[in-house]
XYZ file of C-alpha atoms in Angstrom:
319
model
C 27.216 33.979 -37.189
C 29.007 33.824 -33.761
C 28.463 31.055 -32.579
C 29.256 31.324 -28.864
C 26.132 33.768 -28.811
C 23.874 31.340 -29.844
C 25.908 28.898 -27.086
C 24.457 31.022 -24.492
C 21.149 31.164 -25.705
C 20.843 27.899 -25.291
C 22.056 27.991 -21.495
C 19.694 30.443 -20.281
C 16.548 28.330 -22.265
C 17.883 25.541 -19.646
C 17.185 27.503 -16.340
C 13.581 27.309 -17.750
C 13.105 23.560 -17.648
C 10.925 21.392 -16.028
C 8.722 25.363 -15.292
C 7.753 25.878 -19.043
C 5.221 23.214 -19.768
C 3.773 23.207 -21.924
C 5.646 25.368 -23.888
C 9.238 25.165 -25.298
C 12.222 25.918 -23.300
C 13.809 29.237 -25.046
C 16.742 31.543 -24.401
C 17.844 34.887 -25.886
C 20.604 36.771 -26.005
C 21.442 40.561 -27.606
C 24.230 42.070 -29.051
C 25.428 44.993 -29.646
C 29.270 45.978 -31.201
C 30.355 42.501 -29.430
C 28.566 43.030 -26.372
C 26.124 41.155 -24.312
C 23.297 44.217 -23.922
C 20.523 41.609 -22.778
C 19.730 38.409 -22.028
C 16.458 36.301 -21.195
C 15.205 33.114 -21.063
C 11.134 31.722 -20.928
C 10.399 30.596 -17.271
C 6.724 30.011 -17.123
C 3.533 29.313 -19.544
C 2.181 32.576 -19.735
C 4.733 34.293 -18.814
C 6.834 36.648 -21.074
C 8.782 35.051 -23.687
C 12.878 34.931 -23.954
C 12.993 37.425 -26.463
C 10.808 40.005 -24.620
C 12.705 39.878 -21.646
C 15.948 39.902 -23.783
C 15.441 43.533 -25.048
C 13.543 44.874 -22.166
C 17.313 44.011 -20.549
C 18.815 45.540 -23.672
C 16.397 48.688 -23.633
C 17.299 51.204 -26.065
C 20.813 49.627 -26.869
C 18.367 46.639 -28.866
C 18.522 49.395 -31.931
C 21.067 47.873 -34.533
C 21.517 45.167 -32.321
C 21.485 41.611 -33.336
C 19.144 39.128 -31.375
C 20.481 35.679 -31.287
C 17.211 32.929 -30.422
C 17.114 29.484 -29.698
C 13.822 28.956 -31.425
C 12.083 31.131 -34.048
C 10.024 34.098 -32.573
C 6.539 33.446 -32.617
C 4.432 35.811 -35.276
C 0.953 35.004 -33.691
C -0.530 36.360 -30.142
C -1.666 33.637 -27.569
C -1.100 34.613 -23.635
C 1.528 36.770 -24.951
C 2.060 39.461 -27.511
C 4.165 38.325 -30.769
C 7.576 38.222 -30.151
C 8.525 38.900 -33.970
C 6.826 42.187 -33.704
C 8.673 42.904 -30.256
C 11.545 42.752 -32.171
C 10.754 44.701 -35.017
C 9.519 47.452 -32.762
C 12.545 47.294 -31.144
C 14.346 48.414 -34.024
C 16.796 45.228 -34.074
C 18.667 45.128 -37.483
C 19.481 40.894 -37.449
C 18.143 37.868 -35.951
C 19.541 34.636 -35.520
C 17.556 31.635 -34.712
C 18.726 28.052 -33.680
C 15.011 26.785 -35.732
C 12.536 27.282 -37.428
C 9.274 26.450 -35.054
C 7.831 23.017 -36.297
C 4.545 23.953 -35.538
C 1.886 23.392 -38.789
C 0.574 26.367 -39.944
C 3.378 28.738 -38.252
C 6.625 27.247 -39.202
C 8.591 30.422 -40.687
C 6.080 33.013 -40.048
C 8.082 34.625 -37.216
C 10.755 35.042 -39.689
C 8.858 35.863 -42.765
C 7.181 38.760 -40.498
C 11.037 39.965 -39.698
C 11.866 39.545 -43.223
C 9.241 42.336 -44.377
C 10.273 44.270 -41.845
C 13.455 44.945 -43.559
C 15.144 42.710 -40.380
C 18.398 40.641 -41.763
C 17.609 36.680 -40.722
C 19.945 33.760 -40.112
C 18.644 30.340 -39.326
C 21.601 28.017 -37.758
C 22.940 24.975 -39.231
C 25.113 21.979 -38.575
C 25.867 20.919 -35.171
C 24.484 24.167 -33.408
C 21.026 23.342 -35.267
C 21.127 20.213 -34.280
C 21.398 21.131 -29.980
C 18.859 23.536 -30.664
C 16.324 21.366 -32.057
C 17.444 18.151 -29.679
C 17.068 20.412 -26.620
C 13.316 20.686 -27.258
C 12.722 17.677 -29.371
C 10.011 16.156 -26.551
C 8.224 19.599 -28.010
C 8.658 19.312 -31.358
C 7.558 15.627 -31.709
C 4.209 16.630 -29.444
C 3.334 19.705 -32.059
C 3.951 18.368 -35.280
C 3.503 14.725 -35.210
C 0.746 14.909 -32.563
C 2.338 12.360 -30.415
C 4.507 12.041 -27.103
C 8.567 11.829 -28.027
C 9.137 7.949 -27.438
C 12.207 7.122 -25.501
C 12.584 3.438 -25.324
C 14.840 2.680 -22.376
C 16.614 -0.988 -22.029
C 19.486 -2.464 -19.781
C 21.126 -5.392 -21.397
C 24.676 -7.284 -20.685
C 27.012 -7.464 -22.771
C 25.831 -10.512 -24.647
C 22.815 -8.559 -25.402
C 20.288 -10.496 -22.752
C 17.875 -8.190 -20.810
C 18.240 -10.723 -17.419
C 20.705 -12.104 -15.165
C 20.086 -15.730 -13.789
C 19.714 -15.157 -9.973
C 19.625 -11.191 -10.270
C 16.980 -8.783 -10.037
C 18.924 -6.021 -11.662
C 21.361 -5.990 -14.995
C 22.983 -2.035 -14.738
C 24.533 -0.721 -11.586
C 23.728 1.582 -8.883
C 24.478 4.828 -11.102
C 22.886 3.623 -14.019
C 19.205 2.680 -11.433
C 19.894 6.620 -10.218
C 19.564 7.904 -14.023
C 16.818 6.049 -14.973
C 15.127 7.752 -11.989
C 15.835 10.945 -13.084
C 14.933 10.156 -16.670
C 11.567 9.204 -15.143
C 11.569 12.654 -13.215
C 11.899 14.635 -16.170
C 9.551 12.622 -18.494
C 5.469 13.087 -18.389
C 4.523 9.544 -18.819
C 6.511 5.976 -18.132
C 4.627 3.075 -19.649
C 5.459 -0.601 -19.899
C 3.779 -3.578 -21.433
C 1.466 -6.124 -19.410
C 4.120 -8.870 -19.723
C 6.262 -6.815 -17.592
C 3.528 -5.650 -14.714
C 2.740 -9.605 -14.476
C 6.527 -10.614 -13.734
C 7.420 -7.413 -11.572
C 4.390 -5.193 -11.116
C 6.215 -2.507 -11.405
C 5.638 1.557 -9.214
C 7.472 3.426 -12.558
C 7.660 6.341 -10.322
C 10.984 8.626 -9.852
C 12.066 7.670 -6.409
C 14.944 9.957 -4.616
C 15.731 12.455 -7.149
C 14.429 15.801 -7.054
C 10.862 15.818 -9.226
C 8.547 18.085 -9.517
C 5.565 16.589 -10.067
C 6.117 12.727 -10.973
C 5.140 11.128 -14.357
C 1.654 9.381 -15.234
C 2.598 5.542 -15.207
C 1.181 3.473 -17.871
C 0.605 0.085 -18.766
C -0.387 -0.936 -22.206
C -2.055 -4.204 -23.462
C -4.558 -6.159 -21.980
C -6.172 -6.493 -18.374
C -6.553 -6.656 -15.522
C -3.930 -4.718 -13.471
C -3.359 -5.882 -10.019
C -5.239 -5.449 -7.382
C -4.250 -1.401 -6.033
C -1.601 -0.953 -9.089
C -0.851 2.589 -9.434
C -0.696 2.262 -12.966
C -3.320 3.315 -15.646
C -4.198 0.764 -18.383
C -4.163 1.684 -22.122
C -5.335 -1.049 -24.034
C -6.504 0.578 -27.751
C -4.036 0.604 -30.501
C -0.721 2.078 -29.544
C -1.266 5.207 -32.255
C -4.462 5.873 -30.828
C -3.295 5.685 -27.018
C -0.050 8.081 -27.745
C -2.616 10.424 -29.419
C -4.814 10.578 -26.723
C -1.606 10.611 -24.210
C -0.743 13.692 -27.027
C -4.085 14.998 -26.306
C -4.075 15.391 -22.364
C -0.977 17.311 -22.899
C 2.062 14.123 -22.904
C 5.205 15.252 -24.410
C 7.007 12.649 -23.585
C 7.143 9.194 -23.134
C 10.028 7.047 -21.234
C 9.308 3.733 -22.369
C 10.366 0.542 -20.316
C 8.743 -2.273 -21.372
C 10.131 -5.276 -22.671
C 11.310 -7.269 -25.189
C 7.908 -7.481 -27.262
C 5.937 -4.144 -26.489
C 9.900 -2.610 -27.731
C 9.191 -4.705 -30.489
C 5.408 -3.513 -31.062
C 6.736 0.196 -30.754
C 9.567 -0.261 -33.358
C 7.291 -2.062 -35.681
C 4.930 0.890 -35.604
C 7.090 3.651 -35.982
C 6.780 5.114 -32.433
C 10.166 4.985 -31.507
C 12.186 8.243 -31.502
C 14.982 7.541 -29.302
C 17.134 4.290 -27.560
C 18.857 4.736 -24.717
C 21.069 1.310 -23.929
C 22.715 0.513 -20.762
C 25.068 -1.849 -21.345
C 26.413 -3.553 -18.147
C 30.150 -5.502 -18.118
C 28.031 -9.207 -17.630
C 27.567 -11.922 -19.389
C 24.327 -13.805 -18.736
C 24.361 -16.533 -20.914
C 20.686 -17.284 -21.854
C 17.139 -14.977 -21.555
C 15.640 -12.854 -24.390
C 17.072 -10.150 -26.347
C 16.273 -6.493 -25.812
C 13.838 -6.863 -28.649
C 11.476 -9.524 -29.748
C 11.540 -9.574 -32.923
C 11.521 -6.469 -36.094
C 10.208 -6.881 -39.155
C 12.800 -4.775 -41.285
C 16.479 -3.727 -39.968
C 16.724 0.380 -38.876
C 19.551 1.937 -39.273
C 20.081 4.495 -36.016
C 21.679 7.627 -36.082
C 23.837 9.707 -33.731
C 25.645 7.099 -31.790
C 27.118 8.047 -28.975
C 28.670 6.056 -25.660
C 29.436 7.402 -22.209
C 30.008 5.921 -19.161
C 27.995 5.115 -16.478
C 29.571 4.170 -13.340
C 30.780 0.641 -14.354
C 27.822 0.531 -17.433
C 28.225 2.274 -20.266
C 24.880 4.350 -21.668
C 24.749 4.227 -25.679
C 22.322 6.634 -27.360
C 21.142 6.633 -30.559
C 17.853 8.482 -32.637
C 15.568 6.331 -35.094
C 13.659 9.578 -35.277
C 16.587 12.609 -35.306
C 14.593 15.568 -33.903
């Protein structure tokens, strides 16, 4: 497999975010003897699919070809005709796909459809598997576990405290910016009651380009304040992601505190951490968490900087 084909398929699925929902983001490229003959990428529900537009680019030079996918082509016909059989009409002789679609009930059917069609198929691995399945992993959680992808979000100081004595904010400027645009690109913020008492928090993305901002949550126990803008979910938190699932939440930028972290954690509805650790030392004040019942081990560390914070990332639930 080239790999740098695949590379690119996974740029063009980009120019489709934040227009896709609530499908996947998906890119597609063709090749021919080397050569780029087509390229594509899904930019709207309902719209033609990355493949489709791939070898209508490619036209008659798709024959031999090898199609290179960043998700596996779907086998069944919703708004859109099957892309597998686009393919195999097209007379492509190999297919490379960055996953196989999570979905129950069509996981590998795309593939098994090229299969009997004689079509050679390649299913990535390693690293390049990974991006593929990370870039859409809001997606995946939502179709196979019936949930919104859980991104619990926490700013801490270096001795691990989640206030400042005398401060209303922990991170720095750059660090406030991102967790505006995380809000942006997520379909739901939610925080716990403790936290709407203390601060009474807006949760919405504020001077960053959004496109339409993200429902705003509050979980626990009434009342809200008087003209709070957020919605209260007070049911179990299984049942209140499912019904979040249900209205069409992928995702879910969590920013509660110390115990609703906690609560999350205990019940397995974490997928993803995202720390900002700032350079002070507060001293006293709770922990980022309040409590777990069991260590978990996280995987996929990784650290980058953040104006004078530094961001550390890390999966409990690798997509």
């Amino acid at each position: 497999m080239t790999t740098s084909f695949l590379e690119r398929a996974l740029e063009l699925a980009e120019r489709g975010r934040g227009t896709t929902h609530p499908n996947p983001v998906v890119g597609a490229v063709v090749v021919a003897a080397g050569e780029v003959v087509g390229e594509g990428w899904h930019e709207r529900k309902g719209g033609p699919h990355a493949e489709i537009v791939a070898l209508g680019a490619a036209g008659e030079r798709a024959r031999g070809a090898t199609a290179y996918v960043t998700l596996e082509p779907c086998a069944h016909r919703g708004t859109t005709p099957p892309c597998a059989d686009a393919l195999v009409e097209a007379g492509v002789a190999r297919v490379v796909v960055g996953q196989i679609d999570p979905n129950p009930g069509v996981d590998g059917d795309g593939l098994e459809r090229l299969r009997a069609s004689g079509i050679e198929v390649e299913v990535a691995e390693g690293e390049l598997a990974f991006r593929s399945r990370q870039q859409i992993e809001e997606w995946r959680t939502w179709v196979a576990l019936e949930r919104p992808f859980v991104t619990y979000k926490v700013a801490i100081t270096l001795d691990g405290r989640v206030s400042v004595p005398g401060s209303r904010w922990i991170s720095g400027e750059e660090s406030r910016r991102l967790v505006h645009v995380l809000r942006a690109h997520s379909d739901a913020v939610g925080v716990g009651m403790g936290t709407v008492r203390w601060d009474n928090p807006r949760l919405d993305a504020r001077d960053v380009p959004v496109l339409e901002q993200p429902r705003r949550i509050a979980f626990g126990k009434g009342p809200l304040p008087e003209a709070s803008p957020l919605e209260l979910r007070s049911g179990s938190l299984r049942e209140e992601l499912e019904a979040l699932a249900a209205d069409g939440v992928q995702s879910l930028l969590l920013e509660g505190g110390p115990t609703l972290a906690a609560a999350f954690l205990e019940d397995d509805l974490v997928d993803k951490l995202l720390v900002f650790v700032a350079p002070t030392l507060s001293g006293e004040g709770a922990g980022m968490l309040a409590g777990l019942p069991r260590p978990l081990h996280l995987r996929r560390l990784e650290a980058r900087a953040i104006g004078e914070d530094v961001l550390l990332q890390a999966y409990v639930h690798e997509p």
